[in-house]
mmCIF file of C-alpha atoms and ligand atoms in Angstrom:
data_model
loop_
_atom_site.group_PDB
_atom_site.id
_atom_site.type_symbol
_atom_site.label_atom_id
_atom_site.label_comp_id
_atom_site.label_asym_id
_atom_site.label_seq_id
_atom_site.Cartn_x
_atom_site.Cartn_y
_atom_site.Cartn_z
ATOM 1 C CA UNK V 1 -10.598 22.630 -3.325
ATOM 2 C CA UNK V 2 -12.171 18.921 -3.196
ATOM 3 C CA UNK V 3 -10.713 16.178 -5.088
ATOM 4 C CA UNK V 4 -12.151 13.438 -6.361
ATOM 5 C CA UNK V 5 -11.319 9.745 -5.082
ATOM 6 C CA UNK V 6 -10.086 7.240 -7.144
ATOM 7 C CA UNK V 7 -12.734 4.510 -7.407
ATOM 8 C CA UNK V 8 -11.990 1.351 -5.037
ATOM 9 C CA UNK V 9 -12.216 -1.570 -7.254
ATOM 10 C CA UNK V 10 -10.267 -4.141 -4.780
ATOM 11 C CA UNK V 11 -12.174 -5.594 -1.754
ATOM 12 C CA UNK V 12 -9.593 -5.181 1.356
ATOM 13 C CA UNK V 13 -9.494 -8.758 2.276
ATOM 14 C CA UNK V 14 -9.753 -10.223 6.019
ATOM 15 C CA UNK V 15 -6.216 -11.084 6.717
ATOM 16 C CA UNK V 16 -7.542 -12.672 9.821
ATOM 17 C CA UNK V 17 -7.072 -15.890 9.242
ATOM 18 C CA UNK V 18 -3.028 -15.003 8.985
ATOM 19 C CA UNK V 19 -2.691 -13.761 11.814
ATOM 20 C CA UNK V 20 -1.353 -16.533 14.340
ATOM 21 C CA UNK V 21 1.146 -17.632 11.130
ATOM 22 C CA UNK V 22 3.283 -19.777 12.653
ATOM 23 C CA UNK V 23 6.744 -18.097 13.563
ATOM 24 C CA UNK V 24 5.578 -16.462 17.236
ATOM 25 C CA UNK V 25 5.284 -12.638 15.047
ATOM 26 C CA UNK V 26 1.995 -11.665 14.049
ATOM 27 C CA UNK V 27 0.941 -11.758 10.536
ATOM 28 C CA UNK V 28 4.326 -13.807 9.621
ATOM 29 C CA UNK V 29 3.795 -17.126 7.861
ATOM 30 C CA UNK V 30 7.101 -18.832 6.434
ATOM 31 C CA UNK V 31 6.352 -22.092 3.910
ATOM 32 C CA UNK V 32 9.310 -24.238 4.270
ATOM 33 C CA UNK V 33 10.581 -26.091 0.754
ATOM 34 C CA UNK V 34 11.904 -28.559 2.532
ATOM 35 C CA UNK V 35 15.144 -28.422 0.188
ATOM 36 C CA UNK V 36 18.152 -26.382 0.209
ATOM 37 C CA UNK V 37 17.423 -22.908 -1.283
ATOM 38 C CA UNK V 38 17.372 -19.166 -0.897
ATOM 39 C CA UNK V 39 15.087 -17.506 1.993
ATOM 40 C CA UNK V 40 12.772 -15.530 -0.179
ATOM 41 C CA UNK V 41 10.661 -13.134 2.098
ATOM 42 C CA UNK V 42 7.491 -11.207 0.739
ATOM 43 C CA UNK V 43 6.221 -7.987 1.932
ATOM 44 C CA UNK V 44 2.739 -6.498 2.023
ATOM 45 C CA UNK V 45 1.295 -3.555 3.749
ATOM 46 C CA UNK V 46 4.223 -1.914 4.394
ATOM 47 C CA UNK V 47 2.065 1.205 3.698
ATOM 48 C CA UNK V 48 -1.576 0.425 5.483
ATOM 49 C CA UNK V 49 -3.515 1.666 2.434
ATOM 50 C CA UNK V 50 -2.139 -0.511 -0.441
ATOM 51 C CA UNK V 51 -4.186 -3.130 -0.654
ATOM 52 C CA UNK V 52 -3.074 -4.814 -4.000
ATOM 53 C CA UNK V 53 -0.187 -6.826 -2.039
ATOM 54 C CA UNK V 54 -2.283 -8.435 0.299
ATOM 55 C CA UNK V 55 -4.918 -9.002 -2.383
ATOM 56 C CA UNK V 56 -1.905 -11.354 -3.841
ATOM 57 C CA UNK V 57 -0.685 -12.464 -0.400
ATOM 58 C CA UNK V 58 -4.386 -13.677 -0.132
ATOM 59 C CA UNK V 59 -4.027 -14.777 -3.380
ATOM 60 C CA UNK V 60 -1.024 -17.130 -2.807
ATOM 61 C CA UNK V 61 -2.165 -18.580 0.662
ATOM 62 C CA UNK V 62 -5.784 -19.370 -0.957
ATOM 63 C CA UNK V 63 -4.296 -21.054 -4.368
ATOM 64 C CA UNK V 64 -2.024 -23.831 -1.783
ATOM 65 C CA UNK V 65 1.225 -22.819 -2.966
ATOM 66 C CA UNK V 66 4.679 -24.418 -1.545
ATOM 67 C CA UNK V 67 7.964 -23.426 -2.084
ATOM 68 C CA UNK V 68 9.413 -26.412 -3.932
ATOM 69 C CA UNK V 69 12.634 -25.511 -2.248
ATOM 70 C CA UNK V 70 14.036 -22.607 0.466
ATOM 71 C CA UNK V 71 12.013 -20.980 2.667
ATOM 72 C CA UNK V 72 9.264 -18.320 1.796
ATOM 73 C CA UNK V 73 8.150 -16.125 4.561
ATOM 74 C CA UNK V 74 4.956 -13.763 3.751
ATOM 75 C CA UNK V 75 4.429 -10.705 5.527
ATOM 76 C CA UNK V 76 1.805 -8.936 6.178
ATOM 77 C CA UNK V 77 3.415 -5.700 7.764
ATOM 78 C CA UNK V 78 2.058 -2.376 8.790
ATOM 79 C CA UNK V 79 -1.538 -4.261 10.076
ATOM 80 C CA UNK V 80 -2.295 -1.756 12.367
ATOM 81 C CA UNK V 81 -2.894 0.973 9.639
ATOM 82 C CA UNK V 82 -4.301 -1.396 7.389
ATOM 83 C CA UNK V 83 -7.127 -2.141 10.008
ATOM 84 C CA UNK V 84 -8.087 1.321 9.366
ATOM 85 C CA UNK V 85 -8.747 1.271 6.175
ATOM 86 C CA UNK V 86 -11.605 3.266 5.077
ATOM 87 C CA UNK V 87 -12.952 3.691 1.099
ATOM 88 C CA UNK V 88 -14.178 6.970 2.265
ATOM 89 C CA UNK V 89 -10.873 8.237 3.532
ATOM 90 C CA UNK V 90 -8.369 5.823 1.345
ATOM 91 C CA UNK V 91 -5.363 7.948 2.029
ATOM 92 C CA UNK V 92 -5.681 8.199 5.782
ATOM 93 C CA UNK V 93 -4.447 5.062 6.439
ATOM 94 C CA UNK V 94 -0.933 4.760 4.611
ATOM 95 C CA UNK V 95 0.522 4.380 8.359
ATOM 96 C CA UNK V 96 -0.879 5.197 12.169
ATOM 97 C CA UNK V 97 2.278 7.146 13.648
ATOM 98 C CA UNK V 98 4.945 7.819 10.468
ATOM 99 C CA UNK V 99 5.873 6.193 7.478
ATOM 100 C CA UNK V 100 6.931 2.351 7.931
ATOM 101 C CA UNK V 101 8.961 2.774 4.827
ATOM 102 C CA UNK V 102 11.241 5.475 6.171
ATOM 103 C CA UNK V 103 12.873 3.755 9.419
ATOM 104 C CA UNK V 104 15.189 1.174 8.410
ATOM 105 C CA UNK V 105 18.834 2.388 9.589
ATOM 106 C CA UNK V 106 19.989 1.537 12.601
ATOM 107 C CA UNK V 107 20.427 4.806 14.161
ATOM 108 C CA UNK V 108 16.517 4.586 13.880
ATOM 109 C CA UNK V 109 15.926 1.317 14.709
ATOM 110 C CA UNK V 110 17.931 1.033 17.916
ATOM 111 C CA UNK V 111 17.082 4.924 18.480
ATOM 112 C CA UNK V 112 15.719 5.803 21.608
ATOM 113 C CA UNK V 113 12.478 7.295 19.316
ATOM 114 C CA UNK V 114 8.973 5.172 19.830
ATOM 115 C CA UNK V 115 6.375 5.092 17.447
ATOM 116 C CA UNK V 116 3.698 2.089 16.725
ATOM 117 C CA UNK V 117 5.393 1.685 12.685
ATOM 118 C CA UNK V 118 8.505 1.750 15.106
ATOM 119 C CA UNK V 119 7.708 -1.145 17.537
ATOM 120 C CA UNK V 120 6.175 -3.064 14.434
ATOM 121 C CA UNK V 121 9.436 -2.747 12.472
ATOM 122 C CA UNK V 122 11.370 -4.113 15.480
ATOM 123 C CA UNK V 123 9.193 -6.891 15.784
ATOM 124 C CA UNK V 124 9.939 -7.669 11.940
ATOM 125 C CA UNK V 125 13.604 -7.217 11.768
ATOM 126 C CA UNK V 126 14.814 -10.286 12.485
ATOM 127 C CA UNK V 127 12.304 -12.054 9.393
ATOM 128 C CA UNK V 128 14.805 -9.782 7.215
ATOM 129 C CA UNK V 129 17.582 -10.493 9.074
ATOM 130 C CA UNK V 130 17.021 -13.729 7.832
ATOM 131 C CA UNK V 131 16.082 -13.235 4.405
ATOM 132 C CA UNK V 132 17.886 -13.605 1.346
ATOM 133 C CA UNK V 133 15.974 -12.195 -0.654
ATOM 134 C CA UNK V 134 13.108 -9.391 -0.482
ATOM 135 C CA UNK V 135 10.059 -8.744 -2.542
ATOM 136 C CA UNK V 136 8.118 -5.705 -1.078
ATOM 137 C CA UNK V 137 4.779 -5.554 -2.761
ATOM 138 C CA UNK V 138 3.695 -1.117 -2.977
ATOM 139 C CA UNK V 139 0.979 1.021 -5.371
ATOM 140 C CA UNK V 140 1.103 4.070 -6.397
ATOM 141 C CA UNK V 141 -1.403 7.027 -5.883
ATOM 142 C CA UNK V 142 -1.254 8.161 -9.553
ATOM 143 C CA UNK V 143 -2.433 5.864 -12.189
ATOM 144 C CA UNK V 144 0.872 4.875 -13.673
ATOM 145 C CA UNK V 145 2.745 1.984 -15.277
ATOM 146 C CA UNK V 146 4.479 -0.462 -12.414
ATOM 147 C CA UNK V 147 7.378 -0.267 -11.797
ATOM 148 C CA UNK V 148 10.323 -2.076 -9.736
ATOM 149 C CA UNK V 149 12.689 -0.173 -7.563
ATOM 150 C CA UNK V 150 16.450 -1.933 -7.905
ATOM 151 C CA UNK V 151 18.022 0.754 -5.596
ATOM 152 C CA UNK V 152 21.283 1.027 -6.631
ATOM 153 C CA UNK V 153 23.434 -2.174 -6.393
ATOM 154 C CA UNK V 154 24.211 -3.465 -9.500
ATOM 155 C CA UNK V 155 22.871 -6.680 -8.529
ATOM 156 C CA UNK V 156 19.258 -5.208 -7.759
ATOM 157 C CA UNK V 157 19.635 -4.149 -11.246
ATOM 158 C CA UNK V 158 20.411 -7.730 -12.668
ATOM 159 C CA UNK V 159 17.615 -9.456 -10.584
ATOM 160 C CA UNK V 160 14.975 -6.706 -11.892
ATOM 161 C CA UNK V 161 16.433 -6.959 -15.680
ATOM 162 C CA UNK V 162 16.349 -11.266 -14.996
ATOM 163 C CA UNK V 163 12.777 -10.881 -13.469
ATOM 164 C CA UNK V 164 11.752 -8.854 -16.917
ATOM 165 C CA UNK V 165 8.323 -7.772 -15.829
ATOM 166 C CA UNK V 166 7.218 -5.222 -14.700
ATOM 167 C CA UNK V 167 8.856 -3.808 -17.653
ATOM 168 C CA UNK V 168 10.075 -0.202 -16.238
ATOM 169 C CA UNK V 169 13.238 -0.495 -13.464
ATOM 170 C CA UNK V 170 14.105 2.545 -11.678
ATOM 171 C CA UNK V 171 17.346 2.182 -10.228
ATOM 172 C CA UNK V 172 17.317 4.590 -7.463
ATOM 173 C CA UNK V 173 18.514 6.135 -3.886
ATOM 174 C CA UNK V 174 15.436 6.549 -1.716
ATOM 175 C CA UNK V 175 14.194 9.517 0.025
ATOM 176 C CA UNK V 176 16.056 12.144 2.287
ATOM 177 C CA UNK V 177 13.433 11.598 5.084
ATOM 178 C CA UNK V 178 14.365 8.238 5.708
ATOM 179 C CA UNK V 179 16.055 4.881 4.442
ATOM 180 C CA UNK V 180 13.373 2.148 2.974
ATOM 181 C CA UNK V 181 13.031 -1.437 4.061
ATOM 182 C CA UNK V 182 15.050 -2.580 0.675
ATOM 183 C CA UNK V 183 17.568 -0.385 1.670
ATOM 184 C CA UNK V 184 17.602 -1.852 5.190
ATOM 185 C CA UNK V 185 21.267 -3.043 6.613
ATOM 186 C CA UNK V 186 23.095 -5.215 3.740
ATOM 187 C CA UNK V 187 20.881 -5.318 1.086
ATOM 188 C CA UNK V 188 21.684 -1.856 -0.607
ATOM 189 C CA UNK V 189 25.275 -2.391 0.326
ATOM 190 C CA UNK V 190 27.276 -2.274 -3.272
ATOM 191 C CA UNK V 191 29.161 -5.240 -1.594
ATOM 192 C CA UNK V 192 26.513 -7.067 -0.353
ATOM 193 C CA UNK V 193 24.639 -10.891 -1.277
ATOM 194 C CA UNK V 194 21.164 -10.111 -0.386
ATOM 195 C CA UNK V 195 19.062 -8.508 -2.993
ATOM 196 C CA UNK V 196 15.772 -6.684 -2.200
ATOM 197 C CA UNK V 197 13.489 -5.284 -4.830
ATOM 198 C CA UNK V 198 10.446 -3.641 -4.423
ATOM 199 C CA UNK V 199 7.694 -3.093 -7.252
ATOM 200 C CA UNK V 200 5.381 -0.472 -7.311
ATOM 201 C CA UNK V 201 2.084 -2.432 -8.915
ATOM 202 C CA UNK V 202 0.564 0.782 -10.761
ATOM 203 C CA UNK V 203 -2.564 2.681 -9.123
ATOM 204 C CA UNK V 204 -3.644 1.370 -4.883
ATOM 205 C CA UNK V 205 -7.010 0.207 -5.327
ATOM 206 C CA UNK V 206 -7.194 -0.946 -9.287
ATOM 207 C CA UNK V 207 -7.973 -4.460 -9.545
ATOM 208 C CA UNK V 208 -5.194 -4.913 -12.256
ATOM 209 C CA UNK V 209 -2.972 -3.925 -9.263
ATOM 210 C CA UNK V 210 -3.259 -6.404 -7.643
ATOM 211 C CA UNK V 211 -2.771 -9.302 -10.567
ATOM 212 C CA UNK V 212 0.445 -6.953 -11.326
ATOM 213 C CA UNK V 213 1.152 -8.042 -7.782
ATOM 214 C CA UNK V 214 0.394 -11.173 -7.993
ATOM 215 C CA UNK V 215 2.597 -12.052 -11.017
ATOM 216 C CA UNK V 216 5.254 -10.216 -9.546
ATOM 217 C CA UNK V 217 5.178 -12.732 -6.404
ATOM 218 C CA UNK V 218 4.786 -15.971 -9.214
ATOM 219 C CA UNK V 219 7.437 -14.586 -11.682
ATOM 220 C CA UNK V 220 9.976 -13.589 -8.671
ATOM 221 C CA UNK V 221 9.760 -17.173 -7.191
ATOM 222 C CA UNK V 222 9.616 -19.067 -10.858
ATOM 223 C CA UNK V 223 12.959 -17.049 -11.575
ATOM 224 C CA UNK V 224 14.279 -19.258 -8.238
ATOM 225 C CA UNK V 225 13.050 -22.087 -8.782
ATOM 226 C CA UNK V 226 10.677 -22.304 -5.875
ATOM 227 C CA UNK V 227 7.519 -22.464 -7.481
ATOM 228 C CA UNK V 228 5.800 -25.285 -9.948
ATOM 229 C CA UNK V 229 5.824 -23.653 -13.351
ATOM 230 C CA UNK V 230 2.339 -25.502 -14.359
ATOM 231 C CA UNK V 231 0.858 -23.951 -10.809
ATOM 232 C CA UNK V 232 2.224 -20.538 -11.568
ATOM 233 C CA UNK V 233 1.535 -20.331 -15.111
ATOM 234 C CA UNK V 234 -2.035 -20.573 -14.671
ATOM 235 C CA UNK V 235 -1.924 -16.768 -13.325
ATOM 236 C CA UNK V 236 0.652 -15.442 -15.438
ATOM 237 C CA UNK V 237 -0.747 -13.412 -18.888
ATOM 238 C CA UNK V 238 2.022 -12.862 -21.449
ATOM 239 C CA UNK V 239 4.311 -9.642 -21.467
ATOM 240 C CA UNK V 240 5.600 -8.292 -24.322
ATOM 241 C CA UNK V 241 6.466 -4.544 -23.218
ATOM 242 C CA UNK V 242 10.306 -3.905 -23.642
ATOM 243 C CA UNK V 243 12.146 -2.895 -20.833
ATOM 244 C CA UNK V 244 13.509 0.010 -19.733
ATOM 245 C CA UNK V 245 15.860 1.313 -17.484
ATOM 246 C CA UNK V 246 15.898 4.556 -15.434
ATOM 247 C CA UNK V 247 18.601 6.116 -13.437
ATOM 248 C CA UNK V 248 17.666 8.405 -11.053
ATOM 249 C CA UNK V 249 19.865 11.477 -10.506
ATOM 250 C CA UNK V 250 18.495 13.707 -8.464
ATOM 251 C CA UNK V 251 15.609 13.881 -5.385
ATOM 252 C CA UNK V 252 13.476 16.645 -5.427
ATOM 253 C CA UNK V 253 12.387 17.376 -1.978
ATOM 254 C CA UNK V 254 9.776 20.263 -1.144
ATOM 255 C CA UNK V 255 11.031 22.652 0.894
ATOM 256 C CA UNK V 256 7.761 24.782 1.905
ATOM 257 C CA UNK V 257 4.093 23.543 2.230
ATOM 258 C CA UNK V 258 3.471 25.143 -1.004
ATOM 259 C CA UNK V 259 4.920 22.986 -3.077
ATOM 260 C CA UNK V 260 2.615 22.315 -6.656
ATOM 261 C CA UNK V 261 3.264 20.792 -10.382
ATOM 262 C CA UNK V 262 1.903 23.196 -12.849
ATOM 263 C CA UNK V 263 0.582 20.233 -14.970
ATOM 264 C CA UNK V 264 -0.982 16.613 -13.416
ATOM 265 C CA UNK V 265 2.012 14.348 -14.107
ATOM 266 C CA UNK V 266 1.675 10.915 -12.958
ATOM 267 C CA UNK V 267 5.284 9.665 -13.457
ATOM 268 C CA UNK V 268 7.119 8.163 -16.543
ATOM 269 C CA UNK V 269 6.755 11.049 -18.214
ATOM 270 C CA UNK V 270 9.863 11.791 -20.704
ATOM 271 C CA UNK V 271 10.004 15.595 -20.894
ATOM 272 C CA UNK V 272 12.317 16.521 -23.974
ATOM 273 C CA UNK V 273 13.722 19.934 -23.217
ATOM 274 C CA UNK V 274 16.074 20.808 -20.271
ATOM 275 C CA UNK V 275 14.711 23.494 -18.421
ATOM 276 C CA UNK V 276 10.942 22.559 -18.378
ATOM 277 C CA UNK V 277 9.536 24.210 -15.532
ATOM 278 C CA UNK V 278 7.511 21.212 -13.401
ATOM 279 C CA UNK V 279 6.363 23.387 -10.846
ATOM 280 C CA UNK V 280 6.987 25.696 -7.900
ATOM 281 C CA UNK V 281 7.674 25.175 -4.108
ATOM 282 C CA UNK V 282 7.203 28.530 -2.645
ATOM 283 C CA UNK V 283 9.412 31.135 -4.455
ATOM 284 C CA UNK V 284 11.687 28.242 -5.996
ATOM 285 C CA UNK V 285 11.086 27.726 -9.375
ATOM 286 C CA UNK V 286 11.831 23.530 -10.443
ATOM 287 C CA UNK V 287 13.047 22.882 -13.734
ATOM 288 C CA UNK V 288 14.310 19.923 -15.633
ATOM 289 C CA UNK V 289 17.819 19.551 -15.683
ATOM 290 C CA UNK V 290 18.608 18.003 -18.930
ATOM 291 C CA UNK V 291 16.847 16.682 -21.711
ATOM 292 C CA UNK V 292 14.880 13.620 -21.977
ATOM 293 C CA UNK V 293 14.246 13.646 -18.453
ATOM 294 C CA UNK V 294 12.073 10.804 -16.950
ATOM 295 C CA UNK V 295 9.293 12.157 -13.743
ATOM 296 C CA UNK V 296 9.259 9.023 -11.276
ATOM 297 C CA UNK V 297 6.478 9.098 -9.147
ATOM 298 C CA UNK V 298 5.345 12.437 -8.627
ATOM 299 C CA UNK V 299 4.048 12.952 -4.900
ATOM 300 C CA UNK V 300 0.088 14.157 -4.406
ATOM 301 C CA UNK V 301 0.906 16.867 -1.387
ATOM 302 C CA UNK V 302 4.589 16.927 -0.759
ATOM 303 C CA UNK V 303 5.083 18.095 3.065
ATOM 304 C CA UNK V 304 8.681 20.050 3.794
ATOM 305 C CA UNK V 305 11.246 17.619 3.874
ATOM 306 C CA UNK V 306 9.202 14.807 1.806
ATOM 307 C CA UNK V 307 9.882 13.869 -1.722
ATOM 308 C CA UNK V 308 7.862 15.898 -4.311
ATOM 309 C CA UNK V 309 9.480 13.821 -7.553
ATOM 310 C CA UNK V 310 12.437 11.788 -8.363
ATOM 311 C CA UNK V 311 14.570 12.611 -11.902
ATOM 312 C CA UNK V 312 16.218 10.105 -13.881
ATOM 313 C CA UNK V 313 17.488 9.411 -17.055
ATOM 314 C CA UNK V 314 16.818 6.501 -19.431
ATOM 315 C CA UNK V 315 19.914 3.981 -19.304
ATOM 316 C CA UNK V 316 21.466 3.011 -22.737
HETATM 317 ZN ZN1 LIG D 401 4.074 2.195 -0.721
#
């Protein structure tokens, strides 16, 4: 069966000129405020082929701005996947060797395993070692509202309700094949300081993506006071959308290769009725397990082990 691509409306741009930065890591740039304040660090490219975050990285190095206070590092991260980026083949190059996204424990991280996303994370731990704060700039494959991932601290839930755009929050667990960078050491620690969110900026290569992305980095650093309102406000477009809250309760994770949704959700989807059948993975039949139940980011070709969808409910 052939698919058809998703038109490419974002130009991957030449990142280049970011590479030397100026903290002895590739790609790494950190703007000092010169004023006491939080270390705000913001991720791009932590999956090769979603372009919309460096599109705003771009964005923020080309429009002069400086942290009025703290320290704002920008990454660019997975670089070496992003180089291959190809409009012809836009999937292929999500990561070279295995999913960035999936290797931040430390059992993996000081593991004996070696991979290229493996030597690249190591290189970038101790930026987040150092951060107080994370912003990790993603896109989605289906063409879906954004979104921002909390986790599940309570304070990832009070930054993402403070932050109020993009309007959905899915407070959630990750994925059984691996923890995520915002879930990385402290930061999804219910006793933790550090906060990391990350939001999902709707569809990879949509040029709104990318000014989702965008505003995301402005309205993140407005809410800390590290960025000159009249400089920021001159990208920002008014929001209106009311938020909502989702609480994921259960990971569906494919089991066989033949794993397929009997209808083409693309996530947010409220399905009424308990018991909706979503689709089948092998002989397994996957149902809804209660009503009102919300389909967070359905996956295009779950593999065995991966995450096909996530389940959640809406909060009060
Ligand atoms: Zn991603």
């Amino acid at each position: 069966m052939t698919e058809s691509l998703p038109s490419i409306e974002l130009t991957p741009p030449d990142i280049g000129p970011y590479r030397r930065g100026n903290t002895g890591i590739d790609h790494v740039t950190t703007l000092d405020g010169g004023r006491p304040g939080p270390h705000v660090v913001i991720t791009a490219l932590v999956h090769g082929n979603e372009i919309a975050g460096a599109v705003a990285l771009d964005r923020l190095f080309r429009i002069g701005l400086k942290p009025m206070r703290g320290r704002l590092t920008l990454v660019f991260a997975n670089t070496a996947a992003y180089r291959h980026f190809d409009p012809d083949r836009p999937f292929a190059s999500r990561f070279v060797d295995e999913d960035f996204n999936r290797l931040w424990s430390p059992d993996v991280l000081d593991g004996p395993r070696d991979s290229l996303e493996l030597r690249r994370a190591r290189q970038l731990r101790p930026v987040f070692d150092a951060a107080d704060l994370i912003l990790d700039l993603h896109s989605m494959t289906a063409d879906t509202a954004p979104l921002i991932l909390c986790g599940h601290t309570e304070r990832g839930r009070d930054l993402a309700r403070w932050l109020g755009y993009p309007a959905w929050i899915v407070a959630d667990e990750g994925h059984a094949a691996g923890r995520r960078l915002i879930d990385y050491a402290d930061f999804a620690d219910p006793y933790g300081a550090r906060i990391a969110l990350l939001v999902e900026c709707g569809q990879h290569w949509r040029a709104e993506t990318a000014m989702v992305a965008l505003e995301s980095c402005l309205r993140f650093l407005l809410l800390h006071d590290m960025v000159d309102p009249a400089l920021a406000d001159r990208h920002l477009r008014r929001h209106d959308a009311p938020q909502r809250v989702v609480e994921v309760t259960q990971t569906v994770t494919a089991e066989t290769e033949d794993f397929a949704f009997n209808a083409p959700y693309v996530g947010l989807e409220i399905l009424p009725h308990a018991g909706t059948v979503l689709g089948h993975d092998g002989g397994r039949t996957v149902v809804t397990p209660y009503d009102d139940c919300v389909l967070i980011m359905p996956a295009r070709r779950p593999k065995p082990g991966q995450t096909a969808v996530r389940l959640g409910r809406l909060a009060p």
